[in-house]
GROMACS .gro file of C-alpha atoms in nm:
model
  368
    1UNK     CA    1  18.910  -3.892   7.553
    2UNK     CA    2  18.990  -3.560   7.734
    3UNK     CA    3  18.920  -3.239   7.559
    4UNK     CA    4  19.155  -2.951   7.651
    5UNK     CA    5  19.099  -2.574   7.523
    6UNK     CA    6  19.385  -2.342   7.499
    7UNK     CA    7  19.296  -1.986   7.484
    8UNK     CA    8  19.504  -1.759   7.244
    9UNK     CA    9  19.358  -1.439   7.401
   10UNK     CA   10  19.103  -1.201   7.275
   11UNK     CA   11  19.006  -1.214   6.924
   12UNK     CA   12  18.868  -0.953   6.659
   13UNK     CA   13  18.532  -1.113   6.590
   14UNK     CA   14  18.392  -1.364   6.835
   15UNK     CA   15  18.577  -1.236   7.163
   16UNK     CA   16  18.831  -1.526   7.181
   17UNK     CA   17  19.039  -1.775   6.990
   18UNK     CA   18  19.113  -2.109   7.132
   19UNK     CA   19  19.294  -2.426   7.018
   20UNK     CA   20  19.087  -2.763   7.090
   21UNK     CA   21  19.318  -3.059   7.184
   22UNK     CA   22  19.181  -3.420   7.195
   23UNK     CA   23  19.371  -3.657   7.436
   24UNK     CA   24  19.375  -4.033   7.435
   25UNK     CA   25  19.556  -4.267   7.642
   26UNK     CA   26  19.727  -4.209   7.969
   27UNK     CA   27  19.903  -3.878   8.038
   28UNK     CA   28  20.276  -3.919   8.035
   29UNK     CA   29  20.261  -4.271   7.851
   30UNK     CA   30  20.520  -4.338   7.598
   31UNK     CA   31  20.532  -4.331   7.291
   32UNK     CA   32  20.359  -3.989   7.280
   33UNK     CA   33  20.232  -3.867   6.948
   34UNK     CA   34  20.103  -3.527   6.841
   35UNK     CA   35  19.892  -3.495   6.526
   36UNK     CA   36  19.753  -3.183   6.362
   37UNK     CA   37  19.554  -3.069   6.067
   38UNK     CA   38  19.467  -2.739   5.941
   39UNK     CA   39  19.775  -2.520   6.026
   40UNK     CA   40  19.707  -2.384   5.689
   41UNK     CA   41  19.339  -2.324   5.745
   42UNK     CA   42  19.239  -2.330   5.390
   43UNK     CA   43  19.351  -2.693   5.356
   44UNK     CA   44  19.045  -2.900   5.444
   45UNK     CA   45  19.169  -3.257   5.369
   46UNK     CA   46  19.398  -3.277   5.682
   47UNK     CA   47  19.117  -3.142   5.900
   48UNK     CA   48  18.890  -3.398   5.768
   49UNK     CA   49  19.140  -3.673   5.845
   50UNK     CA   50  19.184  -3.535   6.177
   51UNK     CA   51  18.818  -3.565   6.268
   52UNK     CA   52  18.816  -3.904   6.128
   53UNK     CA   53  19.089  -3.970   6.344
   54UNK     CA   54  18.927  -3.847   6.659
   55UNK     CA   55  18.623  -4.071   6.603
   56UNK     CA   56  18.820  -4.364   6.535
   57UNK     CA   57  19.042  -4.320   6.822
   58UNK     CA   58  18.756  -4.277   7.057
   59UNK     CA   59  18.643  -4.642   6.964
   60UNK     CA   60  19.001  -4.764   7.004
   61UNK     CA   61  19.037  -4.603   7.356
   62UNK     CA   62  18.699  -4.726   7.484
   63UNK     CA   63  18.842  -5.098   7.367
   64UNK     CA   64  19.161  -5.022   7.561
   65UNK     CA   65  19.375  -5.033   7.246
   66UNK     CA   66  19.573  -4.713   7.322
   67UNK     CA   67  19.915  -4.792   7.475
   68UNK     CA   68  20.076  -4.457   7.449
   69UNK     CA   69  19.963  -4.105   7.458
   70UNK     CA   70  19.811  -3.934   7.169
   71UNK     CA   71  19.742  -3.564   7.138
   72UNK     CA   72  19.523  -3.468   6.850
   73UNK     CA   73  19.433  -3.106   6.708
   74UNK     CA   74  19.227  -3.148   6.397
   75UNK     CA   75  19.182  -2.768   6.334
   76UNK     CA   76  19.500  -2.622   6.454
   77UNK     CA   77  19.466  -2.262   6.319
   78UNK     CA   78  19.157  -2.072   6.471
   79UNK     CA   79  19.312  -1.740   6.353
   80UNK     CA   80  19.321  -1.859   5.993
   81UNK     CA   81  18.973  -1.987   6.004
   82UNK     CA   82  18.862  -1.670   6.115
   83UNK     CA   83  18.996  -1.467   5.819
   84UNK     CA   84  18.774  -1.413   5.529
   85UNK     CA   85  18.923  -1.141   5.322
   86UNK     CA   86  18.687  -1.065   5.037
   87UNK     CA   87  18.501  -1.385   5.077
   88UNK     CA   88  18.804  -1.595   4.979
   89UNK     CA   89  18.864  -1.780   5.319
   90UNK     CA   90  19.246  -1.776   5.288
   91UNK     CA   91  19.413  -1.912   5.579
   92UNK     CA   92  19.755  -1.979   5.460
   93UNK     CA   93  19.895  -1.649   5.575
   94UNK     CA   94  19.810  -1.430   5.867
   95UNK     CA   95  19.615  -1.139   5.760
   96UNK     CA   96  19.772  -0.889   6.007
   97UNK     CA   97  20.134  -0.976   5.943
   98UNK     CA   98  20.125  -1.137   5.608
   99UNK     CA   99  20.330  -1.434   5.745
  100UNK     CA  100  20.284  -1.815   5.645
  101UNK     CA  101  20.134  -1.976   5.957
  102UNK     CA  102  20.367  -2.260   5.893
  103UNK     CA  103  20.693  -2.050   5.895
  104UNK     CA  104  20.919  -1.900   6.165
  105UNK     CA  105  20.847  -2.112   6.450
  106UNK     CA  106  21.075  -2.077   6.760
  107UNK     CA  107  21.403  -2.249   6.787
  108UNK     CA  108  21.327  -2.440   7.099
  109UNK     CA  109  21.693  -2.570   7.117
  110UNK     CA  110  21.854  -2.213   7.085
  111UNK     CA  111  21.605  -2.074   7.360
  112UNK     CA  112  21.676  -2.382   7.607
  113UNK     CA  113  22.055  -2.339   7.548
  114UNK     CA  114  22.022  -1.966   7.640
  115UNK     CA  115  21.873  -2.061   7.962
  116UNK     CA  116  22.091  -2.352   8.037
  117UNK     CA  117  22.389  -2.455   7.847
  118UNK     CA  118  22.511  -2.734   8.077
  119UNK     CA  119  22.522  -3.090   7.952
  120UNK     CA  120  22.193  -3.293   8.025
  121UNK     CA  121  22.222  -3.542   8.290
  122UNK     CA  122  22.029  -3.837   8.402
  123UNK     CA  123  21.768  -3.920   8.148
  124UNK     CA  124  21.901  -3.710   7.860
  125UNK     CA  125  21.589  -3.700   7.648
  126UNK     CA  126  21.364  -3.608   7.942
  127UNK     CA  127  21.580  -3.350   8.064
  128UNK     CA  128  21.625  -3.168   7.728
  129UNK     CA  129  21.249  -3.216   7.659
  130UNK     CA  130  21.176  -3.028   8.008
  131UNK     CA  131  21.432  -2.764   7.918
  132UNK     CA  132  21.273  -2.691   7.596
  133UNK     CA  133  20.920  -2.672   7.745
  134UNK     CA  134  21.055  -2.441   8.001
  135UNK     CA  135  21.218  -2.214   7.755
  136UNK     CA  136  20.897  -2.183   7.550
  137UNK     CA  137  20.691  -2.125   7.877
  138UNK     CA  138  20.909  -1.827   7.923
  139UNK     CA  139  20.818  -1.664   7.601
  140UNK     CA  140  20.566  -1.384   7.598
  141UNK     CA  141  20.373  -1.374   7.265
  142UNK     CA  142  20.379  -1.037   7.110
  143UNK     CA  143  20.078  -1.113   6.867
  144UNK     CA  144  19.802  -1.390   6.842
  145UNK     CA  145  19.996  -1.534   6.569
  146UNK     CA  146  20.295  -1.602   6.817
  147UNK     CA  147  20.064  -1.721   7.082
  148UNK     CA  148  19.922  -1.979   6.844
  149UNK     CA  149  20.256  -2.080   6.740
  150UNK     CA  150  20.388  -2.106   7.086
  151UNK     CA  151  20.085  -2.324   7.195
  152UNK     CA  152  20.117  -2.557   6.903
  153UNK     CA  153  20.490  -2.610   6.959
  154UNK     CA  154  20.451  -2.665   7.349
  155UNK     CA  155  20.209  -2.938   7.241
  156UNK     CA  156  20.443  -3.111   7.029
  157UNK     CA  157  20.798  -3.041   7.162
  158UNK     CA  158  20.763  -3.340   7.413
  159UNK     CA  159  20.631  -3.601   7.152
  160UNK     CA  160  20.833  -3.900   7.010
  161UNK     CA  161  20.633  -3.875   6.694
  162UNK     CA  162  20.493  -3.554   6.524
  163UNK     CA  163  20.266  -3.554   6.216
  164UNK     CA  164  20.153  -3.213   6.068
  165UNK     CA  165  19.864  -3.269   5.811
  166UNK     CA  166  19.846  -3.037   5.504
  167UNK     CA  167  19.758  -3.080   5.135
  168UNK     CA  168  19.885  -2.954   4.818
  169UNK     CA  169  19.704  -2.775   4.531
  170UNK     CA  170  19.650  -3.090   4.312
  171UNK     CA  171  19.884  -3.370   4.422
  172UNK     CA  172  19.942  -3.725   4.527
  173UNK     CA  173  19.967  -3.783   4.899
  174UNK     CA  174  20.348  -3.680   4.976
  175UNK     CA  175  20.576  -3.635   5.269
  176UNK     CA  176  20.854  -3.401   5.387
  177UNK     CA  177  21.115  -3.514   5.627
  178UNK     CA  178  21.461  -3.471   5.781
  179UNK     CA  179  21.733  -3.651   5.580
  180UNK     CA  180  21.794  -3.863   5.879
  181UNK     CA  181  21.432  -3.979   5.911
  182UNK     CA  182  21.396  -4.127   5.568
  183UNK     CA  183  21.387  -4.478   5.673
  184UNK     CA  184  21.092  -4.395   5.917
  185UNK     CA  185  20.915  -4.167   5.655
  186UNK     CA  186  20.939  -4.420   5.380
  187UNK     CA  187  20.762  -4.671   5.606
  188UNK     CA  188  20.491  -4.406   5.703
  189UNK     CA  189  20.467  -4.331   5.335
  190UNK     CA  190  20.393  -4.688   5.230
  191UNK     CA  191  20.159  -4.729   5.503
  192UNK     CA  192  19.922  -4.444   5.377
  193UNK     CA  193  19.989  -4.475   5.014
  194UNK     CA  194  20.213  -4.172   4.950
  195UNK     CA  195  20.400  -4.153   4.613
  196UNK     CA  196  20.689  -3.941   4.720
  197UNK     CA  197  20.891  -3.872   5.028
  198UNK     CA  198  21.105  -3.546   5.014
  199UNK     CA  199  21.378  -3.514   5.244
  200UNK     CA  200  21.646  -3.256   5.328
  201UNK     CA  201  21.888  -3.171   5.638
  202UNK     CA  202  21.750  -2.809   5.631
  203UNK     CA  203  21.429  -2.745   5.447
  204UNK     CA  204  21.459  -2.335   5.538
  205UNK     CA  205  21.149  -2.144   5.681
  206UNK     CA  206  21.140  -2.276   6.027
  207UNK     CA  207  20.842  -2.476   5.955
  208UNK     CA  208  20.654  -2.671   6.212
  209UNK     CA  209  20.795  -3.010   6.155
  210UNK     CA  210  21.166  -2.873   6.159
  211UNK     CA  211  21.094  -2.689   6.475
  212UNK     CA  212  21.019  -3.030   6.634
  213UNK     CA  213  21.304  -3.235   6.471
  214UNK     CA  214  21.585  -2.990   6.448
  215UNK     CA  215  21.645  -2.935   6.799
  216UNK     CA  216  21.770  -3.286   6.849
  217UNK     CA  217  22.018  -3.224   6.594
  218UNK     CA  218  22.142  -2.924   6.755
  219UNK     CA  219  22.173  -3.096   7.091
  220UNK     CA  220  22.349  -3.392   6.939
  221UNK     CA  221  22.585  -3.159   6.772
  222UNK     CA  222  22.653  -2.959   7.088
  223UNK     CA  223  22.707  -3.260   7.332
  224UNK     CA  224  22.856  -3.541   7.089
  225UNK     CA  225  22.992  -3.730   7.409
  226UNK     CA  226  22.629  -3.741   7.531
  227UNK     CA  227  22.515  -3.949   7.229
  228UNK     CA  228  22.180  -3.747   7.223
  229UNK     CA  229  21.931  -3.940   7.016
  230UNK     CA  230  21.685  -3.810   6.753
  231UNK     CA  231  21.412  -3.827   6.994
  232UNK     CA  232  21.135  -3.677   6.765
  233UNK     CA  233  21.049  -3.822   6.445
  234UNK     CA  234  20.861  -3.532   6.267
  235UNK     CA  235  20.699  -3.525   5.915
  236UNK     CA  236  20.458  -3.287   5.723
  237UNK     CA  237  20.216  -3.525   5.552
  238UNK     CA  238  20.027  -3.375   5.230
  239UNK     CA  239  19.699  -3.547   5.179
  240UNK     CA  240  19.687  -3.512   4.804
  241UNK     CA  241  19.513  -3.175   4.681
  242UNK     CA  242  19.292  -2.918   4.811
  243UNK     CA  243  18.961  -3.062   4.670
  244UNK     CA  244  19.040  -3.416   4.803
  245UNK     CA  245  18.760  -3.406   5.054
  246UNK     CA  246  18.580  -3.730   5.010
  247UNK     CA  247  18.452  -3.862   5.341
  248UNK     CA  248  18.536  -4.235   5.283
  249UNK     CA  249  18.889  -4.140   5.154
  250UNK     CA  250  18.948  -3.951   5.489
  251UNK     CA  251  18.828  -4.263   5.693
  252UNK     CA  252  19.086  -4.496   5.496
  253UNK     CA  253  19.354  -4.251   5.547
  254UNK     CA  254  19.299  -4.212   5.927
  255UNK     CA  255  19.298  -4.605   5.946
  256UNK     CA  256  19.601  -4.614   5.746
  257UNK     CA  257  19.775  -4.386   6.003
  258UNK     CA  258  19.641  -4.597   6.285
  259UNK     CA  259  19.773  -4.890   6.126
  260UNK     CA  260  20.123  -4.745   6.107
  261UNK     CA  261  20.092  -4.601   6.472
  262UNK     CA  262  19.995  -4.961   6.589
  263UNK     CA  263  20.331  -5.085   6.421
  264UNK     CA  264  20.514  -4.825   6.643
  265UNK     CA  265  20.362  -4.952   6.954
  266UNK     CA  266  20.122  -4.658   7.024
  267UNK     CA  267  19.804  -4.890   6.960
  268UNK     CA  268  19.747  -5.260   7.008
  269UNK     CA  269  19.504  -5.236   6.689
  270UNK     CA  270  19.416  -5.227   6.400
  271UNK     CA  271  19.599  -5.462   6.172
  272UNK     CA  272  19.722  -5.382   5.799
  273UNK     CA  273  19.467  -5.425   5.547
  274UNK     CA  274  19.626  -5.304   5.239
  275UNK     CA  275  19.979  -5.291   5.093
  276UNK     CA  276  20.085  -4.990   4.889
  277UNK     CA  277  20.395  -4.955   4.670
  278UNK     CA  278  20.699  -4.797   4.815
  279UNK     CA  279  20.726  -4.425   4.775
  280UNK     CA  280  20.978  -4.257   4.560
  281UNK     CA  281  21.242  -4.108   4.809
  282UNK     CA  282  21.423  -3.825   4.663
  283UNK     CA  283  21.612  -3.488   4.780
  284UNK     CA  284  21.408  -3.185   4.863
  285UNK     CA  285  21.674  -3.004   4.670
  286UNK     CA  286  21.619  -3.233   4.380
  287UNK     CA  287  21.245  -3.088   4.315
  288UNK     CA  288  21.228  -2.893   3.980
  289UNK     CA  289  20.961  -2.635   4.007
  290UNK     CA  290  20.800  -2.549   3.674
  291UNK     CA  291  20.683  -2.213   3.640
  292UNK     CA  292  20.462  -2.003   3.400
  293UNK     CA  293  20.661  -1.802   3.143
  294UNK     CA  294  20.362  -1.577   3.081
  295UNK     CA  295  20.021  -1.509   3.241
  296UNK     CA  296  19.770  -1.717   3.065
  297UNK     CA  297  19.523  -2.016   3.059
  298UNK     CA  298  19.692  -2.305   3.214
  299UNK     CA  299  19.608  -2.640   3.039
  300UNK     CA  300  19.772  -2.938   3.226
  301UNK     CA  301  19.853  -3.248   3.018
  302UNK     CA  302  19.999  -3.472   3.304
  303UNK     CA  303  19.825  -3.585   3.625
  304UNK     CA  304  20.001  -3.598   3.952
  305UNK     CA  305  20.183  -3.928   4.029
  306UNK     CA  306  20.299  -3.965   3.665
  307UNK     CA  307  20.669  -4.052   3.604
  308UNK     CA  308  20.823  -3.800   3.354
  309UNK     CA  309  21.154  -3.768   3.188
  310UNK     CA  310  21.331  -3.468   3.033
  311UNK     CA  311  21.125  -3.312   2.755
  312UNK     CA  312  20.803  -3.463   2.868
  313UNK     CA  313  20.510  -3.236   2.763
  314UNK     CA  314  20.348  -3.149   3.093
  315UNK     CA  315  20.098  -2.892   2.954
  316UNK     CA  316  20.042  -2.575   2.753
  317UNK     CA  317  19.963  -2.214   2.842
  318UNK     CA  318  19.750  -2.009   2.637
  319UNK     CA  319  19.894  -1.684   2.683
  320UNK     CA  320  19.705  -1.370   2.762
  321UNK     CA  321  19.576  -1.141   2.618
  322UNK     CA  322  19.718  -1.244   2.283
  323UNK     CA  323  19.612  -1.620   2.292
  324UNK     CA  324  19.944  -1.776   2.160
  325UNK     CA  325  20.005  -2.112   2.300
  326UNK     CA  326  20.347  -2.201   2.460
  327UNK     CA  327  20.443  -2.561   2.544
  328UNK     CA  328  20.573  -2.660   2.892
  329UNK     CA  329  20.800  -2.937   2.923
  330UNK     CA  330  20.998  -3.142   3.216
  331UNK     CA  331  21.353  -3.046   3.275
  332UNK     CA  332  21.440  -3.355   3.508
  333UNK     CA  333  21.354  -3.727   3.522
  334UNK     CA  334  21.135  -3.807   3.835
  335UNK     CA  335  20.772  -3.807   3.951
  336UNK     CA  336  20.536  -3.519   3.903
  337UNK     CA  337  20.356  -3.511   4.217
  338UNK     CA  338  20.178  -3.183   4.244
  339UNK     CA  339  20.051  -2.938   4.012
  340UNK     CA  340  19.860  -2.588   4.023
  341UNK     CA  341  19.482  -2.626   4.045
  342UNK     CA  342  19.405  -2.272   3.915
  343UNK     CA  343  19.336  -2.246   3.551
  344UNK     CA  344  19.412  -1.892   3.500
  345UNK     CA  345  19.771  -1.788   3.628
  346UNK     CA  346  20.009  -1.511   3.633
  347UNK     CA  347  20.368  -1.505   3.484
  348UNK     CA  348  20.588  -1.700   3.741
  349UNK     CA  349  20.331  -1.913   3.894
  350UNK     CA  350  20.443  -2.252   4.008
  351UNK     CA  351  20.255  -2.483   3.774
  352UNK     CA  352  20.433  -2.833   3.823
  353UNK     CA  353  20.671  -2.993   4.079
  354UNK     CA  354  20.870  -3.279   3.994
  355UNK     CA  355  21.062  -3.497   4.242
  356UNK     CA  356  21.405  -3.556   4.074
  357UNK     CA  357  21.687  -3.770   4.214
  358UNK     CA  358  21.969  -3.521   4.169
  359UNK     CA  359  21.990  -3.216   4.388
  360UNK     CA  360  21.946  -2.904   4.149
  361UNK     CA  361  21.847  -2.634   4.418
  362UNK     CA  362  22.014  -2.465   4.737
  363UNK     CA  363  21.892  -2.228   5.007
  364UNK     CA  364  21.529  -2.189   5.086
  365UNK     CA  365  21.368  -2.510   4.965
  366UNK     CA  366  21.005  -2.457   5.067
  367UNK     CA  367  20.760  -2.244   4.869
  368UNK     CA  368  20.589  -1.957   5.016
   0.00000   0.00000   0.00000
């Protein structure tokens, strides 16, 4: 295992901020995998799985089982980790700009094409990866947030597989992917026991996984005669809910990921031990977001992972300050995969997320 430290420049409290990268396998080997956790620095499960992966990969590397190259960043957001407004430890949004840490990543394809719009030659994938990396190297970050996003994207832009680990509020494990990656995402989902795969040709918001996958769509559309492949399979993997931080669970999650990577030729071990049911594969545009009609006390009646139909009672809201009770129902058939963990909510709070099979939304599909 090699350890690399990437500085983001001076920080406000400890004098510096840096990203720690753990490298396994031989540099330049293929398949190349990039895995990160904690881009939203208030989400512990992905970081916990990340460190479990680090420890398990050390043992596998010592046994000579790492065939490809794996770059692992268990705690990808030192800026968010250093934030502690009013003792809340919030790490989803940058305290300086208010920006979601997982939005507005650079468009590496657009930047590369601005520098060199000529068709790729020779090894098309290697050529385009080099162009994107050169374009990202040419950026001058105007803030520590931009420095962080640039550093993370440069680590991932040359990878064959990118896994960005997050969690929801209260949820079953689920994935977000590009619509052309559904088959691969469904296989990953079954390996890790995910309940839902949500796909879209464009999620909106320029999140990290799309910053890695969408450039290949752009290149393919720019030069159809070159038959540019979709050379990066990139997903957001949501490990259940905020409080799902059991150590044994994280070890099992890490092992499930390693089993899937072994099936992709990245490792020579381990072997499958558990066979999960297939996940529900649905369009991200088919998600019903059920919101609170009033401020109140939130009383959920249905746990994440439950199949529901139109009219299923999902929960109740004891409105504040009056105390009258309002029932909350499902408006679509599908799988309730996530719900809010707070029990006192404002009007408009997103209480339930139901993965339906029919598209009902357009535009920006990701929540804040």
